PDB file of C-alpha atoms in Angstrom:
ATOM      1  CA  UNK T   1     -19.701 -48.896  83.936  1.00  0.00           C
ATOM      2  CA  UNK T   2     -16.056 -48.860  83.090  1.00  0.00           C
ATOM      3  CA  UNK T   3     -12.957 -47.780  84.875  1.00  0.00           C
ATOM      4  CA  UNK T   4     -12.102 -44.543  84.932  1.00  0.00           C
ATOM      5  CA  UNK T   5      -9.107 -43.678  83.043  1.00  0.00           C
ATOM      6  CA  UNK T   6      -6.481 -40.444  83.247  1.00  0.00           C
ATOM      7  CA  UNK T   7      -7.525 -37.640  81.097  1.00  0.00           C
ATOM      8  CA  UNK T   8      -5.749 -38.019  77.428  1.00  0.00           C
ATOM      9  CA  UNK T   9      -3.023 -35.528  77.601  1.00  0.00           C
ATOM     10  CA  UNK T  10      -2.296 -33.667  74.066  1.00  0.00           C
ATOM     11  CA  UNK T  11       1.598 -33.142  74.017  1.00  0.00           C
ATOM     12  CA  UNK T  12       2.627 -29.702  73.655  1.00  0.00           C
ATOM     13  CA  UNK T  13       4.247 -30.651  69.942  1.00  0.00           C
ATOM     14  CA  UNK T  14       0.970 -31.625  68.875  1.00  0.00           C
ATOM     15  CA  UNK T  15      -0.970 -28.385  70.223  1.00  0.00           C
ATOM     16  CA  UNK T  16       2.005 -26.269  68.094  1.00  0.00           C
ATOM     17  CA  UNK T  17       1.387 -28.241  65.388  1.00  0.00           C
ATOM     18  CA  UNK T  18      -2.221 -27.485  65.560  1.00  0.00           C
ATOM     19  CA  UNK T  19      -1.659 -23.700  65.768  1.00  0.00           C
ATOM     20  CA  UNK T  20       1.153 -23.807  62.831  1.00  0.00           C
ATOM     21  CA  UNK T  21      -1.563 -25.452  61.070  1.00  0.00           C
ATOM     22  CA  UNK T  22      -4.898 -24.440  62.057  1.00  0.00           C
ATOM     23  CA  UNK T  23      -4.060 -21.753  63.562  1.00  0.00           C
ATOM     24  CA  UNK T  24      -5.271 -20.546  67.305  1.00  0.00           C
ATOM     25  CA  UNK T  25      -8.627 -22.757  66.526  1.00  0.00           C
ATOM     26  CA  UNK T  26      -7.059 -25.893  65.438  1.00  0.00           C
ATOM     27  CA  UNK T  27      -5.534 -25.284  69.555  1.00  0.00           C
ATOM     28  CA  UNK T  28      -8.451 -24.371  71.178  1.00  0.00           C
ATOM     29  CA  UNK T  29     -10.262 -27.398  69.059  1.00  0.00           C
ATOM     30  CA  UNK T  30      -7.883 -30.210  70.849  1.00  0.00           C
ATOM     31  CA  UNK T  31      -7.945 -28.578  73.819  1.00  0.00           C
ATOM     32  CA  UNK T  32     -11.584 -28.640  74.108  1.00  0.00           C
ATOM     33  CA  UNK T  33     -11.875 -32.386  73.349  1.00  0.00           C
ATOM     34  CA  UNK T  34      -9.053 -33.026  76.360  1.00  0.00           C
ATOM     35  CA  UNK T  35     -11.496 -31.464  78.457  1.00  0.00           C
ATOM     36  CA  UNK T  36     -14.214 -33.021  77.072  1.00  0.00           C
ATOM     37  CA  UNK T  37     -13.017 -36.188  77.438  1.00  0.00           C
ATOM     38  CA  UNK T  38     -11.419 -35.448  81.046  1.00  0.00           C
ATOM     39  CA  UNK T  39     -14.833 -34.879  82.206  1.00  0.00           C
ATOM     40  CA  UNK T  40     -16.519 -38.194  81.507  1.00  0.00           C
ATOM     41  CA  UNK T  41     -18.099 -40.219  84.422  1.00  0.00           C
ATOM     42  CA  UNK T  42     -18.148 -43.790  84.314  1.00  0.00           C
ATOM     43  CA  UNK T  43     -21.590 -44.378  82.875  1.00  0.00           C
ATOM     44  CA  UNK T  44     -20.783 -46.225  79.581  1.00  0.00           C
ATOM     45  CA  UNK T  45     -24.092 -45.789  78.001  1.00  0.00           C
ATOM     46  CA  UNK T  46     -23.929 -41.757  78.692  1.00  0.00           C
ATOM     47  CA  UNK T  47     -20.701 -40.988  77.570  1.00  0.00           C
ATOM     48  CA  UNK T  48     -21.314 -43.000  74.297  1.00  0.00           C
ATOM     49  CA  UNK T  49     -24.083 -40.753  73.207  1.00  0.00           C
ATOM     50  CA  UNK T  50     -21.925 -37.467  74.380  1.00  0.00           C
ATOM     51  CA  UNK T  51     -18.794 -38.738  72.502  1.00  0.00           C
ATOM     52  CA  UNK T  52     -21.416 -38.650  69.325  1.00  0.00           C
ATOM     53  CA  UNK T  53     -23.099 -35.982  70.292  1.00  0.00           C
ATOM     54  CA  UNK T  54     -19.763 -33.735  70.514  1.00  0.00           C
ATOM     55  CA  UNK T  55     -18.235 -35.284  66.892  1.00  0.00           C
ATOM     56  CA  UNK T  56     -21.270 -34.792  65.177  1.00  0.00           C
ATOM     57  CA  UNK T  57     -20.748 -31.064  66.402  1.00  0.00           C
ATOM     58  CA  UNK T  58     -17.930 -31.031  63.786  1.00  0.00           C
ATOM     59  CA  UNK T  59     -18.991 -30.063  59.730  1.00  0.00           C
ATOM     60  CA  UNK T  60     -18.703 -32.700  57.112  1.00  0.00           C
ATOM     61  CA  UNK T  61     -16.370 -31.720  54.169  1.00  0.00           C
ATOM     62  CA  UNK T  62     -15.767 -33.978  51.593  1.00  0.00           C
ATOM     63  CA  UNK T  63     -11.905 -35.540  51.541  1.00  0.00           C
ATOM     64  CA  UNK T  64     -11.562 -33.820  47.747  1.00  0.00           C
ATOM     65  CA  UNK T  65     -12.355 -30.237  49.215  1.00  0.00           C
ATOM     66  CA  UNK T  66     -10.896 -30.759  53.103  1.00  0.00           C
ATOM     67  CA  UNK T  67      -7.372 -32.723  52.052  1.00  0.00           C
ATOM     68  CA  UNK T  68      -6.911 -32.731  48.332  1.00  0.00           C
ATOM     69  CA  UNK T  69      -7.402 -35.918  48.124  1.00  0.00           C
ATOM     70  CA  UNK T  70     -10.232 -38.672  46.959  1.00  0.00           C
ATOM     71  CA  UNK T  71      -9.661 -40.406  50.206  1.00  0.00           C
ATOM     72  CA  UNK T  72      -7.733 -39.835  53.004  1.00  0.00           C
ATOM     73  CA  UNK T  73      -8.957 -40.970  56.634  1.00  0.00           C
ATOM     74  CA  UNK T  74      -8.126 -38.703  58.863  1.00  0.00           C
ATOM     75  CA  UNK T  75      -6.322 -38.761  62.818  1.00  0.00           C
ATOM     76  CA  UNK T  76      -8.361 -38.381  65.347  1.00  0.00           C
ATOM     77  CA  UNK T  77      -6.071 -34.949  65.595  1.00  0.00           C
ATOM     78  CA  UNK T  78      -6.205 -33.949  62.092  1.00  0.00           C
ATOM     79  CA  UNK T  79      -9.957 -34.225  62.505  1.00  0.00           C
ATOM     80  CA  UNK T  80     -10.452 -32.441  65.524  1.00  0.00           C
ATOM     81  CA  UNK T  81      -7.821 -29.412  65.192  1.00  0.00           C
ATOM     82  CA  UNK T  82      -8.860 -29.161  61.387  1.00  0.00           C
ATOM     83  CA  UNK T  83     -12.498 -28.733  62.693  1.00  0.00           C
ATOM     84  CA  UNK T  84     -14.071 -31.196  60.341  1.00  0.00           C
ATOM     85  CA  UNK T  85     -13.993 -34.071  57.854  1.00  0.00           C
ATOM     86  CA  UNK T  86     -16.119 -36.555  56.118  1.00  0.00           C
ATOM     87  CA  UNK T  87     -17.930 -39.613  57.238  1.00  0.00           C
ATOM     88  CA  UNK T  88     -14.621 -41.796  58.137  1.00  0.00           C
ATOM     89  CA  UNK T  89     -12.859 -38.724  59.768  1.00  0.00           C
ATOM     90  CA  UNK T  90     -16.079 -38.896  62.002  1.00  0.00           C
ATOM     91  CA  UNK T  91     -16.263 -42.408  62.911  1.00  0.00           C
ATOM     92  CA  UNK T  92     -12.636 -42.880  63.593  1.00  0.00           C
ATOM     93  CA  UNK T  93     -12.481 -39.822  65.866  1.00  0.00           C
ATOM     94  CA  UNK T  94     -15.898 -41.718  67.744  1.00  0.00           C
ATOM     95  CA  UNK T  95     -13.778 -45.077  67.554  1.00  0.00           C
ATOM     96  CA  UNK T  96     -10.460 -43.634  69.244  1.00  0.00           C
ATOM     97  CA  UNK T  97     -12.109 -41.427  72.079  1.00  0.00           C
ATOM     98  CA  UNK T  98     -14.700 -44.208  72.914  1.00  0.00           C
ATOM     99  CA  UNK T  99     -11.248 -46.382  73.411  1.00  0.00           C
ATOM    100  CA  UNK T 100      -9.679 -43.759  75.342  1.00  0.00           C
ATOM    101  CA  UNK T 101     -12.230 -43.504  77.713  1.00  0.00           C
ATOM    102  CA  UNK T 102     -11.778 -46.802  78.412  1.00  0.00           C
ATOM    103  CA  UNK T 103     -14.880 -48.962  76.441  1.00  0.00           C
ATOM    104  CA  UNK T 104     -13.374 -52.345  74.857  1.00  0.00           C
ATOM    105  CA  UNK T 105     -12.054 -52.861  71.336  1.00  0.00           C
ATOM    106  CA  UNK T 106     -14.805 -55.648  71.435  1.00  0.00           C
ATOM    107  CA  UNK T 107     -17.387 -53.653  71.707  1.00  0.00           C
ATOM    108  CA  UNK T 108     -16.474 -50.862  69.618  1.00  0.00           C
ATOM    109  CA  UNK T 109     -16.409 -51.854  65.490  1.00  0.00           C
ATOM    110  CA  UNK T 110     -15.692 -49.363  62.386  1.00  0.00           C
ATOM    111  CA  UNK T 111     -18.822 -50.778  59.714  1.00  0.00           C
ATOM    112  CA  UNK T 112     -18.515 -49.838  56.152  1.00  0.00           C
ATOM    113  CA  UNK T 113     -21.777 -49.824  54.880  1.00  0.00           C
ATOM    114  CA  UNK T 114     -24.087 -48.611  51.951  1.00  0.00           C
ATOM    115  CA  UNK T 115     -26.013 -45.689  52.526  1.00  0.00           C
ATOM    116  CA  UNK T 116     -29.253 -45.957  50.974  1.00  0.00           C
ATOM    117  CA  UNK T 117     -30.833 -42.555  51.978  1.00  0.00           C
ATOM    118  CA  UNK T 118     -27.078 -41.163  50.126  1.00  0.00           C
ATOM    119  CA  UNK T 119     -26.725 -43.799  47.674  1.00  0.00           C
ATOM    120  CA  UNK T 120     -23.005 -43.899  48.147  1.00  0.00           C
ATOM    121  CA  UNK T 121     -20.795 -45.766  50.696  1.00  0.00           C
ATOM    122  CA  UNK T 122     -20.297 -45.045  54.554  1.00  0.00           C
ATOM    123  CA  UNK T 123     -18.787 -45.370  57.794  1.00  0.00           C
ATOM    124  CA  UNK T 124     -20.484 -45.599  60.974  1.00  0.00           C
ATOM    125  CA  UNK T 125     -19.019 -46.500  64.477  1.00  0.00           C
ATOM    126  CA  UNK T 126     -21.021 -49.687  66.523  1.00  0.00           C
ATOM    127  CA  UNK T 127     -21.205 -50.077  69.951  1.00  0.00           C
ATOM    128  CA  UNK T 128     -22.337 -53.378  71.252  1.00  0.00           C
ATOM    129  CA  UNK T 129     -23.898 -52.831  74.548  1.00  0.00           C
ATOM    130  CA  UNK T 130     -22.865 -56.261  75.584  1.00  0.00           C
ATOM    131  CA  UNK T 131     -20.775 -58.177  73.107  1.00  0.00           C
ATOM    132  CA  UNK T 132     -22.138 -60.130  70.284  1.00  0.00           C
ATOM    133  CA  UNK T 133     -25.900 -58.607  70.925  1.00  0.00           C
ATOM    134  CA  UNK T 134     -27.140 -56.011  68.615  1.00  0.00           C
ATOM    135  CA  UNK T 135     -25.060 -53.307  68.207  1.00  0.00           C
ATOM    136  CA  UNK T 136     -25.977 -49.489  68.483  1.00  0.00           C
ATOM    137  CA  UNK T 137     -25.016 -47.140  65.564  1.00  0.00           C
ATOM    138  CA  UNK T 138     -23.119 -43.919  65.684  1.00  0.00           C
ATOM    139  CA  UNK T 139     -23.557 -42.166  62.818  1.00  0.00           C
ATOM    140  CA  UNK T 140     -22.870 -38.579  61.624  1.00  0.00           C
ATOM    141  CA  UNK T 141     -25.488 -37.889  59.287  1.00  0.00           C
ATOM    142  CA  UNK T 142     -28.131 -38.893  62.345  1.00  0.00           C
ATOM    143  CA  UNK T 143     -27.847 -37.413  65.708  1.00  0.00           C
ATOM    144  CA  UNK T 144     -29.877 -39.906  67.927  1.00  0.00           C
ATOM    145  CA  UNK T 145     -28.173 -43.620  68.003  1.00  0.00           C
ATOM    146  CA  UNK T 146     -30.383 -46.123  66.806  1.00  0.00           C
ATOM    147  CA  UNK T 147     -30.082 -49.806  67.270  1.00  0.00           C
ATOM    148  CA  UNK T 148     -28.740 -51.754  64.004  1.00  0.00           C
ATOM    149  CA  UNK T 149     -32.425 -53.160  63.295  1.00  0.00           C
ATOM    150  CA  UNK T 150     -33.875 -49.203  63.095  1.00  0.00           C
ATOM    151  CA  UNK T 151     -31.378 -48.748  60.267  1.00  0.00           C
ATOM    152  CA  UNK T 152     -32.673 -50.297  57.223  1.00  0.00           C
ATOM    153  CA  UNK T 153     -30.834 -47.490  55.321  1.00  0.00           C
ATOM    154  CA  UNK T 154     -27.509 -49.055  56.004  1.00  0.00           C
ATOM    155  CA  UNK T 155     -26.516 -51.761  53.994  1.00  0.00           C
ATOM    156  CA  UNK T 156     -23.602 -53.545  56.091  1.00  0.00           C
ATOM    157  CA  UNK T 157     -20.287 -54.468  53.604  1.00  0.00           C
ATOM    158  CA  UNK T 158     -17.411 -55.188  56.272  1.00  0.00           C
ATOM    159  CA  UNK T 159     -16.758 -54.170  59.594  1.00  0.00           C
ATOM    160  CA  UNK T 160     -13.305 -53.463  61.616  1.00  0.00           C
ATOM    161  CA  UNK T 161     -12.033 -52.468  64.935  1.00  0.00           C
ATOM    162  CA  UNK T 162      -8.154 -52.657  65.304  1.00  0.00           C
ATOM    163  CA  UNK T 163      -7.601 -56.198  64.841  1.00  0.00           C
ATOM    164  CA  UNK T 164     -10.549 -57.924  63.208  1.00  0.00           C
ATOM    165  CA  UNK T 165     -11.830 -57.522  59.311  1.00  0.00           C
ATOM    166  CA  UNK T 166     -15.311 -58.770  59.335  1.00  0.00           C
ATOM    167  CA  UNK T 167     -17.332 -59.101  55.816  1.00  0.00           C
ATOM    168  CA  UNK T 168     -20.759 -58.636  56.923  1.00  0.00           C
ATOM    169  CA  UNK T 169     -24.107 -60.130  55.673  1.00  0.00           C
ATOM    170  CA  UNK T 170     -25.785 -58.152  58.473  1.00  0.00           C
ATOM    171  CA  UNK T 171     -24.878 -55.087  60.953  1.00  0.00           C
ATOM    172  CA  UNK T 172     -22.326 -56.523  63.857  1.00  0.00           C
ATOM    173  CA  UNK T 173     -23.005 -60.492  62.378  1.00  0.00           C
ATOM    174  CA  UNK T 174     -19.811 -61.564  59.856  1.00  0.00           C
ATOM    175  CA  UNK T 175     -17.618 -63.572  59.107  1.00  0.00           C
ATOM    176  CA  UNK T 176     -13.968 -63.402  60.015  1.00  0.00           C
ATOM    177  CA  UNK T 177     -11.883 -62.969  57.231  1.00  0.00           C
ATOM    178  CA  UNK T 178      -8.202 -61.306  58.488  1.00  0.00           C
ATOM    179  CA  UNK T 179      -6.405 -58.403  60.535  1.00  0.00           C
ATOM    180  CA  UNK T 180      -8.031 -55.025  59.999  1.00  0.00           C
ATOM    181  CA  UNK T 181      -4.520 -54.060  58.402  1.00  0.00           C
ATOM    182  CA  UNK T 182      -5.706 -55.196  55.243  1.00  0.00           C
ATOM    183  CA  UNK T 183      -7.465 -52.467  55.062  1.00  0.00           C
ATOM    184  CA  UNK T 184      -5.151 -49.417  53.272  1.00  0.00           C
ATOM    185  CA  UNK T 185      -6.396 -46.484  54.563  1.00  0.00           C
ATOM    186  CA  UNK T 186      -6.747 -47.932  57.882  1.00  0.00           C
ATOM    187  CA  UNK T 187      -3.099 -49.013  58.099  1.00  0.00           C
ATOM    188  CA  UNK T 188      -2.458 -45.305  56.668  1.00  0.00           C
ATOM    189  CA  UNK T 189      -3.923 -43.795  59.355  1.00  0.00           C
ATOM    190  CA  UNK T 190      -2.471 -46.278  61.976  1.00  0.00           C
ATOM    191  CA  UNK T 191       1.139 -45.161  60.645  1.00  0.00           C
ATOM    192  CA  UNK T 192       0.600 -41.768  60.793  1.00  0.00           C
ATOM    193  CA  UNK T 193      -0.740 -42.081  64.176  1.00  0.00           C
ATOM    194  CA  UNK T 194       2.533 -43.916  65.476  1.00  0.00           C
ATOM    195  CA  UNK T 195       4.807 -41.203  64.195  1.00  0.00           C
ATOM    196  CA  UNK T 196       3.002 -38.158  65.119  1.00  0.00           C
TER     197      UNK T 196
END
């Protein structure tokens, strides 16, 4: 159980931004996930598996086709009002709602990974249950979340949440090695998400 926390409240600069943008859906999109996350309980464990049941709602597009660019991690708000995104775009959004509703950094990390099944790189969201046990993985390409040890398709690299850079021999086991900052597109995002 965690404490329940006020509803996220999307500014009304945002919601015209989204409707410049994205027009009347981009709106309706953030205003929808408001409500959505207004309307979680205190159950940890059930409002993990909504919050990836209602991202992986969303439709992958690829950063080249979506944002014109090779790789560009997206706002949780981009995401949302743009109505979709690629594998990043998907675990941030996980990442920053899980936080909202109130579930610790600790327990939340960002794992770049190798997708075996894709045979190209990743990013999936863990949730540790309890800290330092086996985590649980969000992922987008797979609906129902599977403990780290079910996913011998992911390959773990390094692992983040917003202060901690992990290099990983194994999924939620690595080695400290620096601030998550380090990361580029991380720190990106981070910016952009200060100034909007």
């Amino acid at each position: 159980m965690v404490q329940a926390t006020p509803p996220p409240v999307i500014d009304q600069k945002t919601l015209d931004w989204a409707s410049r943008t994205y027009g009347v859906e981009g709106k309706r999109r953030l205003l929808q996930w408001q409500r959505f996350l207004a309307a979680r309980g205190t159950d940890e464990l059930v409002f993990v598996e909504e919050v990836n049941a209602f991202f992986n709602s969303f439709v992958f597009v690829s950063d080249a086709r979506h944002w014109g660019q090779d790789d560009y991690w997206a706002t949780p708000t981009e995401f949302i009002a743009s109505g979709g995104g690629d594998c990043e775009d998907f675990a941030v959004a996980k990442y920053f709602s899980l936080i909202k509703l109130g579930v610790a950094n600790e327990k939340l990390s960002l794992n770049y990974v190798f997708a075996t099944r894709l045979n190209q790189s990743h990013l999936v969201l863990a949730y540790y249950p309890v800290p330092g046990m086996e985590p649980w993985v969000l992922d987008n390409i797979i609906d129902t979340i599977k403990p780290a040890s079910k996913r011998a398709d992911l390959v773990p690299i390094y692992s983040f949440n917003a202060s901690t850079l992990w290099k990983n021999k194994e999924m939620g086991k690595g080695q400290r090695i620096g601030h998550s900052r380090r990361i580029r597109p991380w720190r990106e995002l981070l910016n952009r998400m200060q100034h909007n």
